[in-house]
């Protein structure tokens, strides 16, 4: 059987955070109920198309999936298990936010086979949580984390953010130390991106433009401060026993996120729910981003909410192989490139590889090529050079 990963999108949250540009928003309980009913229809219709596939990971993301009621989540997982062949040792993750978690929900997750939680802390500093628009305190996070451990969850990720407005390296280090003291199996450490269309962009967009031009501004951390936070992350997490396996992700050995790794390696994945994207056999497709349309769609047949398919050309597949694969610390494999495209990597990208080696952006490895620390700093620029004109 072929391997398949599943992504389930829950686009609801209690309150939209000031920095967030994800497809999510608060909604009434009646809307959430209609949505989960539609989601089950979509899952039921999709299942027969993947009868020959074995699901190796399920990731329920959002939004804040933990806003769903225990019965809604119970029915959702019941539908997933009756519609797909889910491997006994599949990695099954639910994203949770403090302030929306309780013992009853976590018990239902355990009974449904959920074996991994991803908890959105973002910061252990109260003023930073308030600035971000988070609904929880660090104390609530600690209570929820302890509750999850007591109920038997042995694989927990914690999300944290750096580069926040007004954040000092010492503040960020405080968050890192408090999180590592809890010994979660996985830590995702992201640098804040000021995204257009968010309240943060209205407040800090101009400051971000000035910073990108190397000009002085006082609202966001300086490049030197951001660099300091980056170094603190690497050094502190390494000393605490975490291996950096992707640009923003660190894990205790054996606890790398199977679902995300599959995405960076371009494995087949199916997304269900509002705006969910899919890649199967080099065919990309996605559902509508319009909640009203999704709620009214006829989902008794597969693809009822889809907005079209696109078969990736060989060039597009090569591009993705390089710019997704280079996110991994192990880099890209020349052998795997040859296997997938029947051409040596050097034949296709020799000029780019040679130039980036000379500029110190990538390094040669036993298997192929990987980003250097300098390359990671400007990774978007590095990866853009693998796109064909």
Tab-separated table of C-alpha atoms in Angstrom:
chain	number	residue	atom	x	y	z
A	1	UNK	CA	0.000	0.000	0.000
A	2	UNK	CA	1.100	3.569	-0.680
A	3	UNK	CA	1.677	5.889	2.249
A	4	UNK	CA	-0.571	8.912	2.779
A	5	UNK	CA	-0.658	11.763	5.271
A	6	UNK	CA	-3.898	13.460	6.305
A	7	UNK	CA	-4.390	17.098	7.258
A	8	UNK	CA	-7.701	18.218	8.777
A	9	UNK	CA	-8.326	21.972	8.994
A	10	UNK	CA	-10.393	23.485	11.806
A	11	UNK	CA	-10.669	27.202	10.949
A	12	UNK	CA	-12.064	28.396	14.275
A	13	UNK	CA	-10.535	30.198	17.233
A	14	UNK	CA	-11.750	32.014	20.338
A	15	UNK	CA	-10.113	35.269	19.266
A	16	UNK	CA	-8.021	36.210	16.236
A	17	UNK	CA	-4.451	36.978	17.320
A	18	UNK	CA	-2.973	40.290	16.203
A	19	UNK	CA	-0.170	38.694	14.143
A	20	UNK	CA	-2.138	35.820	12.596
A	21	UNK	CA	-2.816	35.567	8.866
A	22	UNK	CA	-3.927	31.927	8.940
A	23	UNK	CA	-7.337	30.909	7.604
A	24	UNK	CA	-9.137	31.163	10.933
A	25	UNK	CA	-11.711	33.253	12.776
A	26	UNK	CA	-14.113	33.099	15.725
A	27	UNK	CA	-17.508	31.521	14.973
A	28	UNK	CA	-20.708	30.650	16.760
A	29	UNK	CA	-21.225	27.114	18.033
A	30	UNK	CA	-23.973	26.591	15.439
A	31	UNK	CA	-21.490	27.359	12.639
A	32	UNK	CA	-18.892	25.029	14.136
A	33	UNK	CA	-21.476	22.247	14.245
A	34	UNK	CA	-22.494	22.696	10.595
A	35	UNK	CA	-18.806	22.783	9.670
A	36	UNK	CA	-17.952	19.531	11.443
A	37	UNK	CA	-20.967	17.878	9.794
A	38	UNK	CA	-19.668	19.027	6.395
A	39	UNK	CA	-16.168	17.877	7.269
A	40	UNK	CA	-17.409	14.383	8.044
A	41	UNK	CA	-19.207	14.280	4.676
A	42	UNK	CA	-16.003	15.315	2.895
A	43	UNK	CA	-13.971	12.664	4.731
A	44	UNK	CA	-16.575	9.980	3.972
A	45	UNK	CA	-16.601	10.874	0.266
A	46	UNK	CA	-12.796	11.003	-0.018
A	47	UNK	CA	-12.128	7.671	1.682
A	48	UNK	CA	-12.919	5.340	-1.264
A	49	UNK	CA	-10.451	7.227	-3.484
A	50	UNK	CA	-7.636	6.223	-1.124
A	51	UNK	CA	-8.576	2.603	-0.495
A	52	UNK	CA	-5.081	1.475	-1.464
A	53	UNK	CA	-3.317	3.982	0.791
A	54	UNK	CA	-2.087	3.533	4.343
A	55	UNK	CA	-2.291	6.680	6.491
A	56	UNK	CA	0.947	7.209	8.429
A	57	UNK	CA	0.055	10.548	10.034
A	58	UNK	CA	-2.972	12.660	10.844
A	59	UNK	CA	-2.598	16.339	11.720
A	60	UNK	CA	-5.607	18.296	12.960
A	61	UNK	CA	-4.607	21.956	12.657
A	62	UNK	CA	-6.157	25.379	12.579
A	63	UNK	CA	-7.176	27.777	13.846
A	64	UNK	CA	-7.625	26.179	17.227
A	65	UNK	CA	-8.952	22.617	16.906
A	66	UNK	CA	-9.303	22.398	20.681
A	67	UNK	CA	-12.298	24.800	20.501
A	68	UNK	CA	-14.367	21.875	19.215
A	69	UNK	CA	-16.492	20.059	21.760
A	70	UNK	CA	-15.440	16.568	22.869
A	71	UNK	CA	-18.354	15.008	20.960
A	72	UNK	CA	-17.462	16.904	17.762
A	73	UNK	CA	-13.881	15.696	17.930
A	74	UNK	CA	-15.019	12.181	18.797
A	75	UNK	CA	-17.239	12.014	15.719
A	76	UNK	CA	-14.521	13.505	13.554
A	77	UNK	CA	-12.000	10.833	14.499
A	78	UNK	CA	-14.652	8.135	14.201
A	79	UNK	CA	-15.246	9.225	10.611
A	80	UNK	CA	-11.526	9.338	9.838
A	81	UNK	CA	-11.019	5.812	11.124
A	82	UNK	CA	-14.029	4.386	9.290
A	83	UNK	CA	-13.056	6.074	5.995
A	84	UNK	CA	-9.271	5.545	5.858
A	85	UNK	CA	-6.780	2.806	6.642
A	86	UNK	CA	-4.833	4.367	9.512
A	87	UNK	CA	-1.665	2.548	10.496
A	88	UNK	CA	-1.545	1.283	14.085
A	89	UNK	CA	1.561	3.354	14.841
A	90	UNK	CA	0.423	6.457	12.926
A	91	UNK	CA	1.454	9.831	14.348
A	92	UNK	CA	-1.809	11.590	15.225
A	93	UNK	CA	-1.506	15.253	16.240
A	94	UNK	CA	-4.037	17.795	17.470
A	95	UNK	CA	-3.136	21.480	17.763
A	96	UNK	CA	-4.294	22.961	21.075
A	97	UNK	CA	-4.196	26.401	22.635
A	98	UNK	CA	-4.143	27.021	26.380
A	99	UNK	CA	-7.461	28.367	27.539
A	100	UNK	CA	-9.377	25.921	25.303
A	101	UNK	CA	-8.073	22.662	26.769
A	102	UNK	CA	-9.660	20.623	29.570
A	103	UNK	CA	-9.451	17.097	30.955
A	104	UNK	CA	-12.584	15.862	29.186
A	105	UNK	CA	-11.298	16.960	25.762
A	106	UNK	CA	-7.866	15.435	26.350
A	107	UNK	CA	-9.426	12.131	27.485
A	108	UNK	CA	-11.476	12.020	24.272
A	109	UNK	CA	-8.323	12.694	22.245
A	110	UNK	CA	-6.553	9.799	23.975
A	111	UNK	CA	-9.512	7.471	23.372
A	112	UNK	CA	-9.537	8.506	19.698
A	113	UNK	CA	-5.880	7.526	19.339
A	114	UNK	CA	-4.309	10.986	19.422
A	115	UNK	CA	-0.696	10.479	20.497
A	116	UNK	CA	0.808	13.916	19.909
A	117	UNK	CA	-0.219	17.406	21.018
A	118	UNK	CA	1.050	20.695	19.610
A	119	UNK	CA	0.471	23.469	22.135
A	120	UNK	CA	0.663	27.135	21.101
A	121	UNK	CA	2.426	28.883	23.962
A	122	UNK	CA	4.343	31.556	21.939
A	123	UNK	CA	5.795	33.259	25.031
A	124	UNK	CA	6.206	32.804	28.780
A	125	UNK	CA	6.242	36.587	29.297
A	126	UNK	CA	2.845	38.036	30.240
A	127	UNK	CA	3.258	41.377	28.434
A	128	UNK	CA	4.251	39.566	25.227
A	129	UNK	CA	1.193	37.293	25.375
A	130	UNK	CA	-1.006	40.367	25.789
A	131	UNK	CA	0.713	42.106	22.876
A	132	UNK	CA	0.149	39.065	20.634
A	133	UNK	CA	-3.521	38.965	21.554
A	134	UNK	CA	-3.312	35.510	23.131
A	135	UNK	CA	-6.194	34.488	25.391
A	136	UNK	CA	-4.043	32.605	27.933
A	137	UNK	CA	-1.426	33.205	30.588
A	138	UNK	CA	1.751	31.230	31.111
A	139	UNK	CA	0.198	29.783	34.267
A	140	UNK	CA	-2.718	28.420	32.218
A	141	UNK	CA	-0.250	26.871	29.806
A	142	UNK	CA	1.549	25.169	32.694
A	143	UNK	CA	-1.728	23.786	34.027
A	144	UNK	CA	-2.722	22.468	30.593
A	145	UNK	CA	0.718	20.994	29.960
A	146	UNK	CA	0.695	19.223	33.338
A	147	UNK	CA	-2.836	17.943	32.684
A	148	UNK	CA	-1.748	16.478	29.333
A	149	UNK	CA	1.201	14.714	30.967
A	150	UNK	CA	-0.999	13.340	33.757
A	151	UNK	CA	-3.395	11.934	31.147
A	152	UNK	CA	-0.572	10.059	29.417
A	153	UNK	CA	0.541	12.207	26.479
A	154	UNK	CA	4.192	11.390	25.871
A	155	UNK	CA	4.794	13.402	22.702
A	156	UNK	CA	4.185	17.142	23.064
A	157	UNK	CA	5.320	20.046	20.908
A	158	UNK	CA	5.434	23.614	22.204
A	159	UNK	CA	5.362	26.602	19.835
A	160	UNK	CA	7.358	29.718	20.764
A	161	UNK	CA	8.068	32.973	18.918
A	162	UNK	CA	10.985	35.398	18.742
A	163	UNK	CA	11.414	38.848	17.210
A	164	UNK	CA	8.294	40.237	18.872
A	165	UNK	CA	7.815	44.027	19.099
A	166	UNK	CA	9.815	45.321	22.056
A	167	UNK	CA	11.203	41.884	22.854
A	168	UNK	CA	14.692	41.717	24.348
A	169	UNK	CA	16.986	38.701	23.958
A	170	UNK	CA	16.812	38.244	27.747
A	171	UNK	CA	12.994	38.026	27.582
A	172	UNK	CA	13.176	35.415	24.842
A	173	UNK	CA	15.834	33.458	26.730
A	174	UNK	CA	13.499	33.399	29.737
A	175	UNK	CA	10.800	31.744	27.603
A	176	UNK	CA	13.242	29.209	26.193
A	177	UNK	CA	14.532	28.221	29.609
A	178	UNK	CA	11.055	27.841	31.075
A	179	UNK	CA	9.967	25.663	28.151
A	180	UNK	CA	13.042	23.420	28.121
A	181	UNK	CA	12.684	22.910	31.878
A	182	UNK	CA	9.397	21.129	31.105
A	183	UNK	CA	11.189	18.746	28.707
A	184	UNK	CA	8.680	18.611	25.848
A	185	UNK	CA	9.703	16.211	23.104
A	186	UNK	CA	9.526	18.860	20.382
A	187	UNK	CA	9.889	22.651	20.189
A	188	UNK	CA	8.945	24.813	17.213
A	189	UNK	CA	10.783	28.148	17.441
A	190	UNK	CA	9.497	30.665	14.910
A	191	UNK	CA	10.580	34.202	14.168
A	192	UNK	CA	7.669	36.634	13.876
A	193	UNK	CA	6.766	37.647	10.335
A	194	UNK	CA	4.757	40.857	9.947
A	195	UNK	CA	2.074	39.737	7.496
A	196	UNK	CA	-0.032	42.103	5.396
A	197	UNK	CA	-3.684	42.246	6.354
A	198	UNK	CA	-3.067	41.772	10.081
A	199	UNK	CA	-3.346	44.333	12.911
A	200	UNK	CA	0.400	43.879	13.409
A	201	UNK	CA	1.023	45.046	9.843
A	202	UNK	CA	-0.972	48.202	10.477
A	203	UNK	CA	1.074	48.888	13.613
A	204	UNK	CA	4.512	47.652	12.580
A	205	UNK	CA	4.536	47.352	8.789
A	206	UNK	CA	6.430	50.601	8.275
A	207	UNK	CA	8.980	49.675	10.940
A	208	UNK	CA	9.515	46.328	9.224
A	209	UNK	CA	10.161	48.037	5.873
A	210	UNK	CA	12.725	50.332	7.508
A	211	UNK	CA	14.424	47.383	9.190
A	212	UNK	CA	14.618	45.478	5.897
A	213	UNK	CA	16.361	48.515	4.366
A	214	UNK	CA	18.865	48.597	7.227
A	215	UNK	CA	17.446	51.828	8.625
A	216	UNK	CA	16.839	52.599	12.279
A	217	UNK	CA	13.431	52.063	13.846
A	218	UNK	CA	12.353	51.620	17.460
A	219	UNK	CA	9.277	49.363	17.370
A	220	UNK	CA	10.815	46.020	16.373
A	221	UNK	CA	13.975	44.279	17.605
A	222	UNK	CA	17.088	45.312	15.683
A	223	UNK	CA	18.853	42.914	13.349
A	224	UNK	CA	21.499	42.475	16.057
A	225	UNK	CA	18.860	41.578	18.663
A	226	UNK	CA	17.191	39.111	16.286
A	227	UNK	CA	20.566	37.546	15.546
A	228	UNK	CA	21.173	37.204	19.271
A	229	UNK	CA	17.830	35.419	19.731
A	230	UNK	CA	18.685	33.101	16.846
A	231	UNK	CA	22.008	32.173	18.460
A	232	UNK	CA	20.361	31.741	21.876
A	233	UNK	CA	17.853	29.317	20.325
A	234	UNK	CA	20.536	27.185	18.697
A	235	UNK	CA	22.835	27.069	21.691
A	236	UNK	CA	20.275	26.655	24.466
A	237	UNK	CA	18.242	23.977	22.716
A	238	UNK	CA	21.341	22.058	21.676
A	239	UNK	CA	22.619	22.072	25.257
A	240	UNK	CA	19.181	20.851	26.425
A	241	UNK	CA	19.372	17.827	24.101
A	242	UNK	CA	17.268	18.999	21.166
A	243	UNK	CA	18.367	18.259	17.622
A	244	UNK	CA	17.594	20.883	15.019
A	245	UNK	CA	16.197	18.908	12.104
A	246	UNK	CA	14.502	21.774	10.203
A	247	UNK	CA	14.975	25.540	10.077
A	248	UNK	CA	12.452	26.231	12.860
A	249	UNK	CA	12.005	22.811	14.476
A	250	UNK	CA	13.882	20.999	17.226
A	251	UNK	CA	13.231	17.579	18.693
A	252	UNK	CA	14.517	14.983	21.090
A	253	UNK	CA	15.920	12.141	18.974
A	254	UNK	CA	13.100	10.014	17.598
A	255	UNK	CA	10.418	12.681	18.057
A	256	UNK	CA	10.772	14.627	14.809
A	257	UNK	CA	7.307	15.503	13.480
A	258	UNK	CA	6.493	12.832	10.908
A	259	UNK	CA	3.740	14.896	9.321
A	260	UNK	CA	5.830	18.024	8.717
A	261	UNK	CA	8.833	16.021	7.560
A	262	UNK	CA	6.616	14.328	4.994
A	263	UNK	CA	5.547	17.743	3.707
A	264	UNK	CA	9.153	18.909	3.250
A	265	UNK	CA	9.995	15.638	1.499
A	266	UNK	CA	6.969	15.992	-0.824
A	267	UNK	CA	5.202	12.834	0.319
A	268	UNK	CA	1.556	12.374	-0.626
A	269	UNK	CA	-0.838	14.219	1.644
A	270	UNK	CA	-4.563	14.879	1.550
A	271	UNK	CA	-6.075	17.975	3.128
A	272	UNK	CA	-9.734	18.156	4.124
A	273	UNK	CA	-11.644	21.155	5.421
A	274	UNK	CA	-11.767	24.841	4.553
A	275	UNK	CA	-8.811	25.924	2.399
A	276	UNK	CA	-6.998	22.619	2.903
A	277	UNK	CA	-4.346	21.846	0.279
A	278	UNK	CA	-3.315	18.447	-1.050
A	279	UNK	CA	-0.497	16.835	-3.021
A	280	UNK	CA	-1.057	13.339	-4.365
A	281	UNK	CA	0.995	11.807	-7.163
A	282	UNK	CA	2.267	15.266	-8.165
A	283	UNK	CA	-1.247	16.620	-8.436
A	284	UNK	CA	-1.937	19.743	-6.362
A	285	UNK	CA	-5.452	20.778	-5.404
A	286	UNK	CA	-7.121	22.770	-2.643
A	287	UNK	CA	-10.521	23.479	-1.155
A	288	UNK	CA	-12.218	26.854	-1.264
A	289	UNK	CA	-11.202	29.506	1.292
A	290	UNK	CA	-14.796	30.777	1.417
A	291	UNK	CA	-16.516	29.473	4.545
A	292	UNK	CA	-20.025	30.141	3.208
A	293	UNK	CA	-19.276	28.192	0.049
A	294	UNK	CA	-17.771	25.306	2.011
A	295	UNK	CA	-20.780	25.123	4.341
A	296	UNK	CA	-23.193	25.071	1.382
A	297	UNK	CA	-21.197	22.719	-0.866
A	298	UNK	CA	-22.461	19.268	-1.788
A	299	UNK	CA	-19.794	17.145	-0.151
A	300	UNK	CA	-21.455	13.788	-0.676
A	301	UNK	CA	-19.089	13.333	-3.623
A	302	UNK	CA	-15.310	13.806	-3.504
A	303	UNK	CA	-14.082	17.232	-4.577
A	304	UNK	CA	-17.299	19.060	-3.773
A	305	UNK	CA	-15.400	21.980	-2.234
A	306	UNK	CA	-12.350	21.847	-4.499
A	307	UNK	CA	-11.248	24.792	-6.607
A	308	UNK	CA	-9.443	22.827	-9.273
A	309	UNK	CA	-6.436	20.610	-9.778
A	310	UNK	CA	-3.018	21.238	-11.253
A	311	UNK	CA	-0.555	18.562	-12.314
A	312	UNK	CA	2.961	19.708	-11.515
A	313	UNK	CA	5.426	19.768	-14.386
A	314	UNK	CA	8.811	18.098	-13.957
A	315	UNK	CA	10.369	21.553	-13.527
A	316	UNK	CA	7.913	22.425	-10.762
A	317	UNK	CA	8.589	19.116	-9.037
A	318	UNK	CA	12.334	19.803	-9.145
A	319	UNK	CA	11.829	23.289	-7.737
A	320	UNK	CA	9.811	21.933	-4.829
A	321	UNK	CA	12.298	19.143	-4.215
A	322	UNK	CA	15.035	21.735	-3.742
A	323	UNK	CA	13.359	24.582	-1.833
A	324	UNK	CA	11.345	22.320	0.466
A	325	UNK	CA	14.157	19.827	0.991
A	326	UNK	CA	16.661	22.529	1.892
A	327	UNK	CA	14.509	23.433	4.901
A	328	UNK	CA	15.755	20.196	6.444
A	329	UNK	CA	19.111	20.356	8.185
A	330	UNK	CA	20.156	17.184	6.404
A	331	UNK	CA	19.515	18.968	3.121
A	332	UNK	CA	18.756	17.435	-0.256
A	333	UNK	CA	19.943	14.073	-1.514
A	334	UNK	CA	21.577	13.716	-4.945
A	335	UNK	CA	20.622	10.033	-5.014
A	336	UNK	CA	16.962	10.799	-4.329
A	337	UNK	CA	16.947	13.547	-6.984
A	338	UNK	CA	18.341	11.080	-9.527
A	339	UNK	CA	15.776	8.479	-8.469
A	340	UNK	CA	12.819	10.841	-8.828
A	341	UNK	CA	13.808	12.700	-11.995
A	342	UNK	CA	16.241	10.354	-13.786
A	343	UNK	CA	18.756	13.195	-14.024
A	344	UNK	CA	21.730	14.139	-11.871
A	345	UNK	CA	21.118	17.178	-9.668
A	346	UNK	CA	24.304	18.789	-10.986
A	347	UNK	CA	23.020	18.606	-14.563
A	348	UNK	CA	20.011	20.689	-13.620
A	349	UNK	CA	21.384	23.027	-10.944
A	350	UNK	CA	25.153	23.049	-11.429
A	351	UNK	CA	25.409	26.827	-11.871
A	352	UNK	CA	23.303	27.598	-8.781
A	353	UNK	CA	25.022	24.976	-6.625
A	354	UNK	CA	28.493	26.155	-7.611
A	355	UNK	CA	27.678	29.797	-6.945
A	356	UNK	CA	26.029	29.120	-3.596
A	357	UNK	CA	28.929	26.915	-2.483
A	358	UNK	CA	31.326	29.726	-3.347
A	359	UNK	CA	29.180	32.284	-1.494
A	360	UNK	CA	28.989	30.070	1.597
A	361	UNK	CA	25.211	29.672	1.404
A	362	UNK	CA	25.233	25.880	1.124
A	363	UNK	CA	27.687	23.132	2.018
A	364	UNK	CA	28.462	19.741	0.531
A	365	UNK	CA	27.306	16.768	2.578
A	366	UNK	CA	27.782	13.032	2.210
A	367	UNK	CA	24.337	12.762	0.593
A	368	UNK	CA	24.122	16.068	-1.273
A	369	UNK	CA	23.796	19.687	-0.169
A	370	UNK	CA	22.527	21.544	2.906
A	371	UNK	CA	22.202	25.151	4.014
A	372	UNK	CA	24.974	26.751	6.047
A	373	UNK	CA	24.157	28.994	9.026
A	374	UNK	CA	24.578	31.978	6.708
A	375	UNK	CA	22.275	30.329	4.167
A	376	UNK	CA	19.631	29.781	6.838
A	377	UNK	CA	19.751	33.487	7.708
A	378	UNK	CA	18.713	34.392	4.153
A	379	UNK	CA	16.976	31.128	3.280
A	380	UNK	CA	14.184	32.736	1.223
A	381	UNK	CA	16.793	34.311	-1.056
A	382	UNK	CA	18.760	31.062	-1.301
A	383	UNK	CA	15.751	28.945	-2.160
A	384	UNK	CA	14.380	31.394	-4.705
A	385	UNK	CA	17.426	30.699	-6.864
A	386	UNK	CA	16.164	27.153	-7.493
A	387	UNK	CA	13.106	28.462	-9.327
A	388	UNK	CA	13.231	28.287	-13.105
A	389	UNK	CA	12.460	31.408	-15.108
